[in-house]
Tab-separated table of C-alpha atoms in Angstrom:
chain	number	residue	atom	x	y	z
A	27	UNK	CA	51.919	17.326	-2.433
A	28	UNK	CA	54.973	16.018	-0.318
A	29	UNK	CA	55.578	14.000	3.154
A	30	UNK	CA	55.768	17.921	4.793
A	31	UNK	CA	52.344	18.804	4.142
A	32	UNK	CA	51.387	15.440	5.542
A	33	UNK	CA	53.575	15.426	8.504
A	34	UNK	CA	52.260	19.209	9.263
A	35	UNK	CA	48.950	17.822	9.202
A	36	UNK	CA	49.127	15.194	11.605
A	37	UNK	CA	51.167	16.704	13.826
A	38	UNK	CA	48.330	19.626	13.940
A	39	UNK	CA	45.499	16.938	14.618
A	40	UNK	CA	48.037	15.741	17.929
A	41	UNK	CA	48.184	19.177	18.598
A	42	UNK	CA	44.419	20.057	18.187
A	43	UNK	CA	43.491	16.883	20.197
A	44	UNK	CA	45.140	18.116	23.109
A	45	UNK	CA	45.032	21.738	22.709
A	46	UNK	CA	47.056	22.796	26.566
A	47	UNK	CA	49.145	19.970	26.426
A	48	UNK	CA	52.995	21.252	25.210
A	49	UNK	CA	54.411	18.706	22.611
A	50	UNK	CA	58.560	18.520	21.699
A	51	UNK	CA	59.669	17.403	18.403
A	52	UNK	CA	60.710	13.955	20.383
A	53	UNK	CA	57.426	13.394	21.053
A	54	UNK	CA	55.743	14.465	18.055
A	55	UNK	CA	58.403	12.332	16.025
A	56	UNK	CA	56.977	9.374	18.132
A	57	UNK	CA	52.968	10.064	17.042
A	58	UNK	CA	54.430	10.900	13.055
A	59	UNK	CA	56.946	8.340	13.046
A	60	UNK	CA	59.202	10.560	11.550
A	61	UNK	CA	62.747	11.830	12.656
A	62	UNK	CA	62.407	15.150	15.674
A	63	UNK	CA	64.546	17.128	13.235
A	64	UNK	CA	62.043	16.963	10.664
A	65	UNK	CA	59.533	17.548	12.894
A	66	UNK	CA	61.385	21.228	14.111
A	67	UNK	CA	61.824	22.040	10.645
A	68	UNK	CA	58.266	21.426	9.250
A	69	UNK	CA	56.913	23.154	13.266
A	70	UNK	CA	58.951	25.847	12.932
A	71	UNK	CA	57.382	26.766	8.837
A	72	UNK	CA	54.024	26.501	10.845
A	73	UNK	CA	54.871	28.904	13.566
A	74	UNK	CA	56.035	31.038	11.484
A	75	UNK	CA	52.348	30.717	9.185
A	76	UNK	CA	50.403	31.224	12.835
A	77	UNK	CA	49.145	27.794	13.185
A	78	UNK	CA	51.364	26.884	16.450
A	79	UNK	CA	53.455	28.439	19.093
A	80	UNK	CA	56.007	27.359	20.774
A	81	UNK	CA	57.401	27.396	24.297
A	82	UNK	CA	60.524	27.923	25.225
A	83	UNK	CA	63.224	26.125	27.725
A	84	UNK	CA	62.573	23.426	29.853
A	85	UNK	CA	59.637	22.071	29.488
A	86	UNK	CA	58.804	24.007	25.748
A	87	UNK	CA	57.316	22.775	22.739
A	88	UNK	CA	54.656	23.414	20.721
A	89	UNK	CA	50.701	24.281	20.863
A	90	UNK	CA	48.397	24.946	18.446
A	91	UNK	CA	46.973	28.377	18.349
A	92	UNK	CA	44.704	27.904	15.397
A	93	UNK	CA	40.779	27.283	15.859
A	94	UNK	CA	40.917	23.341	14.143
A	95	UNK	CA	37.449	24.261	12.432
A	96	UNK	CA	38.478	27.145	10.715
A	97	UNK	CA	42.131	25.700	10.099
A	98	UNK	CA	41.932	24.089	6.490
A	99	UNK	CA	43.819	21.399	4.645
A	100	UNK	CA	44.751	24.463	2.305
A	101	UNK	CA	45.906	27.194	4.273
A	102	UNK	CA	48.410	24.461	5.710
A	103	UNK	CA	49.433	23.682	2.023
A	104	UNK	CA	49.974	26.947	0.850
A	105	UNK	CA	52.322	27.347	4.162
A	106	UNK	CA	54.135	24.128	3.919
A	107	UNK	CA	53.905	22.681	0.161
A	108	UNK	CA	52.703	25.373	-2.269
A	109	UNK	CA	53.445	24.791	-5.657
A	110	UNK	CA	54.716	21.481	-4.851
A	111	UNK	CA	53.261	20.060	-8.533
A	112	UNK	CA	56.059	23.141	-10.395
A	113	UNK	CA	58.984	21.419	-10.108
A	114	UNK	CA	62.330	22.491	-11.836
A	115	UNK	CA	63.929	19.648	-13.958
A	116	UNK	CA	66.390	21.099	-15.357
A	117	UNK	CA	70.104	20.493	-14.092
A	118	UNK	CA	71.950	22.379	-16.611
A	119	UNK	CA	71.815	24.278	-20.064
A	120	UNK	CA	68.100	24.722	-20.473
A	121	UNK	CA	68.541	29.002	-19.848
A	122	UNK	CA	69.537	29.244	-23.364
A	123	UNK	CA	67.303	26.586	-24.739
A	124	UNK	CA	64.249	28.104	-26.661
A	125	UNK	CA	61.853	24.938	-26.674
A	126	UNK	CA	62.371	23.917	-23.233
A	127	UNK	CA	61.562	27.051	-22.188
A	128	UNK	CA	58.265	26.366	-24.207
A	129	UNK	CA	57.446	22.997	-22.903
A	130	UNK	CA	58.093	24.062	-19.465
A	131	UNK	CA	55.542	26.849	-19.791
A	132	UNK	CA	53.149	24.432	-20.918
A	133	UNK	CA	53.340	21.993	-18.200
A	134	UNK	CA	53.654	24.822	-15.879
A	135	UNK	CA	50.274	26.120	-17.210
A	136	UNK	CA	48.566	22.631	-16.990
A	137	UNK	CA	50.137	21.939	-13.132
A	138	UNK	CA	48.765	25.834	-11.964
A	139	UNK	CA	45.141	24.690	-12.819
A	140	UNK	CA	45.815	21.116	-10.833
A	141	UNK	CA	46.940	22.899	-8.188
A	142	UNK	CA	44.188	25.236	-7.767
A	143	UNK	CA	41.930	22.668	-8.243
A	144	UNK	CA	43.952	20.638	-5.460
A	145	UNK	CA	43.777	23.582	-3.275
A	146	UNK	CA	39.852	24.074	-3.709
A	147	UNK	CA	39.275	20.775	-2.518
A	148	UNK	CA	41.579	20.845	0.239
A	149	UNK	CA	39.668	24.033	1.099
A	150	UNK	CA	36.795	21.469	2.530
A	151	UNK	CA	38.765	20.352	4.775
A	152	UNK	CA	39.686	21.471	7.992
A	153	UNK	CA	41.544	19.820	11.359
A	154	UNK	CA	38.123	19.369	12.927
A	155	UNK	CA	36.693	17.150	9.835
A	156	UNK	CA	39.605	14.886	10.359
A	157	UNK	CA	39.871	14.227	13.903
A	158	UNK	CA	36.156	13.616	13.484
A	159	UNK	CA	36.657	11.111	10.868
A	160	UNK	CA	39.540	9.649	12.943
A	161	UNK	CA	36.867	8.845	16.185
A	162	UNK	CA	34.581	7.879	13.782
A	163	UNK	CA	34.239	4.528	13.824
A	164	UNK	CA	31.794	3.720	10.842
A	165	UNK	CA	32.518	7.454	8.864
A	166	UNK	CA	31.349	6.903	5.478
A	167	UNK	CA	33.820	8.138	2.609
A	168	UNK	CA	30.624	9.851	0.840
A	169	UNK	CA	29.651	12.292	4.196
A	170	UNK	CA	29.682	15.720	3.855
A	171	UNK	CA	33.216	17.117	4.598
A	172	UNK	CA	32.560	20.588	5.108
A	173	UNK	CA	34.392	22.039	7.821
A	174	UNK	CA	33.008	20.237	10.881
């Protein structure tokens, strides 16, 4: 997982909360406390997966044009951070090296399960569930997190 996926997400939950109000990266950057040109970069990798469009000119910006209780933690982090736990390590030399080639298929094997694992769970989650939990005042951590 990595500070994209997490950006995307909040940014979707400003979005979702105010679903015919246009947001620019400016503003955005201001709810995610993050810089606008992040922002653009991680908005435009969601446009692009169908979860927001974007306006054009004066006045432009983005709006969500996903359903938040069908839009899941998952979908978002196969569009923004898939495969985020397969890293490449190696600077330098390891094409011709036999045994790292081994080792990295191990780990690789090991970090597919977490991941579908990781995505399973995020799977319960949608951008409903969370701004729910985020008016919540008193929203237990044990509650059933199924898609509401």
């Amino acid at each position: 997982m990595n500070s994209q996926f997490t950006i995307a997400v909040h940014c979707l939950i400003v979005l979702a909360r105010n679903p015919e109000q246009v947001w620019n990266s400016e503003s955005l950057s201001r709810k995610a406390h993050t810089h606008p040109a992040r922002i653009r970069k991680i908005m435009s990798v969601l446009r692009k997966s169908g979860f927001v469009e974007t306006k054009e000119g004066l006045g432009g910006g983005y709006r969500i044009c996903c359903d938040p209780g069908t839009c899941t933690l998952a979908r978002i982090y196969q569009s923004i951070a898939c495969e985020a736990l397969k890293l490449s390590w190696c600077s330098a030399g390891c094409e011709d090296d036999p045994e790292f080639d081994r080792i990295r298929s191990a780990v690789d094997f090991a970090f597919t399960g977490a991941e579908r694992g990781l995505e399973e769970y995020l799977e319960q989650w949608s951008i409903a569930s969370l701004m729910k939990r985020t008016t919540d005042s008193v929203a237990p951590i044990s509650e059933d997190m199924h898609n509401t």
